[in-house]
Amino acid sequence: MLTVFHVRGTRSVRPLWLCYELELEIEVVSIDFSRAYRDTPQWRAISPAGKVPALRDGDLTMFESGAMLSYLLERYGNGRLHPKPATAASAHFHQWCWFAEATLTRPVGLHRILRAGNAEASVLVDEGVRKAHDALAVVEAALEASDYLLGADFSAADIMMGYSLGLLERLLDDRYPAIQTYLARVRERDACVRAMAA
Ligand SMILES: N[C@@H](CCC(=O)N[C@@H](CS)C(=O)NCC(=O)O)C(=O)O
């Protein structure tokens, strides 16, 4: 059974919407969106960064709404709502999915804080640093048991993560020994050295 952990109006609308489009049988679990609840060990066990949404499918639990859509399409899409892989249409499909989350919604959080009246720069900086540490703790936990994000083998996910961690390097203090080792490991790769030098 598929479970979507949902809060009305949040990004959990994305997996929910897709499940409805694909007419999948799902359970919708509404969660309390308060910071207090999202900080509980119970919710962090489901969503390590404390965010919404989360998706469960049998033994699998995952976060990131866009990744959920990719997974649901691969697993249950049967070719629906997704262009054929390795085509120009598929390239544009990925482009727009990434743009929607990684670029278009990035300023939304800041805009919400500004709208709430907390316009001082320090509030934005504090909130940004808090969120960065929340996310870094998730990466640290993921890397404690393995050399790379998916286990023993390097994958393209490590290219995405390795670059982003480099941008956050000045936040990498002694709370993050696994990340520091990981960053050094991925940076030793010849392709990484070449890309950074290019
Ligand atoms: N990129 C993530 C973003 C998740 C996210 O930021 N969700 C919001 C709700 S739409 C949230 O949980 N915000 C609370 C917070 O960041 O503390 C995704 O697409 O799932």
Short mmCIF file of N, CA and C and ligand atoms in Angstrom, two decimals, residues 7 9-12 14 33 35 38 43-44 47 49-54 63-68 101-102 105 112 127 130-131 134, ligand 1:
data_model
loop_
_atom_site.label_atom_id
_atom_site.label_comp_id
_atom_site.label_asym_id
_atom_site.label_seq_id
_atom_site.Cartn_x
_atom_site.Cartn_y
_atom_site.Cartn_z
N VAL A 7 0.19 17.38 4.12
CA VAL A 7 -0.33 18.59 4.77
C VAL A 7 -0.94 19.42 3.65
N GLY A 9 -1.95 21.89 0.98
CA GLY A 9 -1.31 23.07 0.40
C GLY A 9 0.21 22.98 0.33
N THR A 10 0.81 21.95 0.91
CA THR A 10 2.28 21.83 0.85
C THR A 10 2.67 20.99 -0.37
N ARG A 11 3.97 20.74 -0.49
CA ARG A 11 4.45 19.97 -1.64
C ARG A 11 3.94 18.53 -1.65
N SER A 12 3.29 18.09 -0.60
CA SER A 12 2.70 16.74 -0.66
C SER A 12 1.56 16.68 -1.67
N ARG A 14 2.02 17.31 -4.64
CA ARG A 14 2.60 16.74 -5.88
C ARG A 14 2.43 15.21 -5.96
N PHE A 33 1.66 20.00 11.01
CA PHE A 33 2.76 20.73 10.37
C PHE A 33 3.51 21.63 11.35
N ARG A 35 6.24 22.97 13.93
CA ARG A 35 7.68 22.67 14.08
C ARG A 35 7.88 21.61 15.16
N ARG A 38 7.14 18.25 13.76
CA ARG A 38 8.13 17.86 12.74
C ARG A 38 9.51 17.60 13.34
N TRP A 43 8.48 11.69 13.67
CA TRP A 43 8.40 12.22 12.30
C TRP A 43 9.78 12.20 11.61
N ARG A 44 10.83 12.46 12.41
CA ARG A 44 12.18 12.45 11.81
C ARG A 44 12.56 11.05 11.32
N SER A 47 10.78 11.33 7.96
CA SER A 47 11.30 12.42 7.13
C SER A 47 12.48 13.05 7.88
N ALA A 49 14.74 15.26 7.53
CA ALA A 49 14.94 16.71 7.65
C ALA A 49 13.72 17.39 8.27
N GLY A 50 12.72 16.61 8.62
CA GLY A 50 11.54 17.17 9.28
C GLY A 50 10.58 17.85 8.33
N LYS A 51 10.75 17.59 7.03
CA LYS A 51 9.92 18.30 6.06
C LYS A 51 8.77 17.42 5.57
N VAL A 52 7.90 18.06 4.81
CA VAL A 52 6.76 17.41 4.17
C VAL A 52 6.96 17.59 2.67
N PRO A 53 6.72 16.60 1.85
CA PRO A 53 6.06 15.32 2.13
C PRO A 53 7.03 14.18 2.43
N ALA A 54 6.42 13.04 2.77
CA ALA A 54 7.12 11.77 2.78
C ALA A 54 6.21 10.76 2.10
N PHE A 63 11.87 10.80 0.95
CA PHE A 63 11.52 12.21 0.98
C PHE A 63 11.88 12.82 -0.37
N GLU A 64 11.58 14.08 -0.59
CA GLU A 64 11.74 14.86 -1.83
C GLU A 64 10.59 14.58 -2.80
N SER A 65 9.73 15.59 -2.95
CA SER A 65 8.53 15.42 -3.75
C SER A 65 8.83 15.07 -5.22
N GLY A 66 9.86 15.70 -5.79
CA GLY A 66 10.17 15.43 -7.20
C GLY A 66 10.66 14.00 -7.39
N ALA A 67 11.46 13.54 -6.43
CA ALA A 67 11.96 12.16 -6.50
C ALA A 67 10.81 11.17 -6.36
N MET A 68 9.81 11.55 -5.56
CA MET A 68 8.63 10.68 -5.42
C MET A 68 7.93 10.52 -6.75
N GLU A 101 11.27 22.88 -8.82
CA GLU A 101 11.63 22.81 -7.41
C GLU A 101 12.94 23.55 -7.10
N ALA A 102 13.96 23.28 -7.91
CA ALA A 102 15.29 23.79 -7.54
C ALA A 102 15.46 25.29 -7.82
N THR A 105 10.88 27.52 -6.93
CA THR A 105 10.34 27.64 -5.56
C THR A 105 11.39 28.09 -4.56
N ARG A 112 7.92 34.14 2.01
CA ARG A 112 6.96 33.90 3.11
C ARG A 112 7.41 34.60 4.38
N GLU A 127 17.45 31.69 9.63
CA GLU A 127 16.56 30.64 9.11
C GLU A 127 17.31 29.80 8.07
N ARG A 130 19.81 27.58 9.88
CA ARG A 130 19.11 26.49 10.59
C ARG A 130 18.70 25.40 9.60
N LYS A 131 18.14 25.81 8.47
CA LYS A 131 17.69 24.82 7.48
C LYS A 131 18.88 24.07 6.88
N ASP A 134 19.97 21.49 9.37
CA ASP A 134 18.98 20.41 9.38
C ASP A 134 19.25 19.44 8.22
N1 LIG B 1 12.58 19.95 -1.88
C1 LIG B 1 11.70 19.42 -0.89
C2 LIG B 1 11.17 20.57 -0.06
C3 LIG B 1 10.35 20.10 1.12
C4 LIG B 1 9.81 21.30 1.89
O1 LIG B 1 10.50 22.32 2.07
N2 LIG B 1 8.56 21.18 2.33
C5 LIG B 1 7.96 22.26 3.09
C6 LIG B 1 6.47 22.17 2.96
S1 LIG B 1 5.96 22.49 1.28
C7 LIG B 1 8.34 22.07 4.54
O2 LIG B 1 8.27 20.98 5.07
N3 LIG B 1 8.74 23.19 5.18
C8 LIG B 1 9.08 23.21 6.56
C9 LIG B 1 10.52 23.56 6.78
O3 LIG B 1 11.28 23.73 5.82
O4 LIG B 1 10.90 23.63 7.95
C10 LIG B 1 10.57 18.64 -1.57
O5 LIG B 1 10.29 18.95 -2.73
O6 LIG B 1 10.02 17.72 -0.97
#
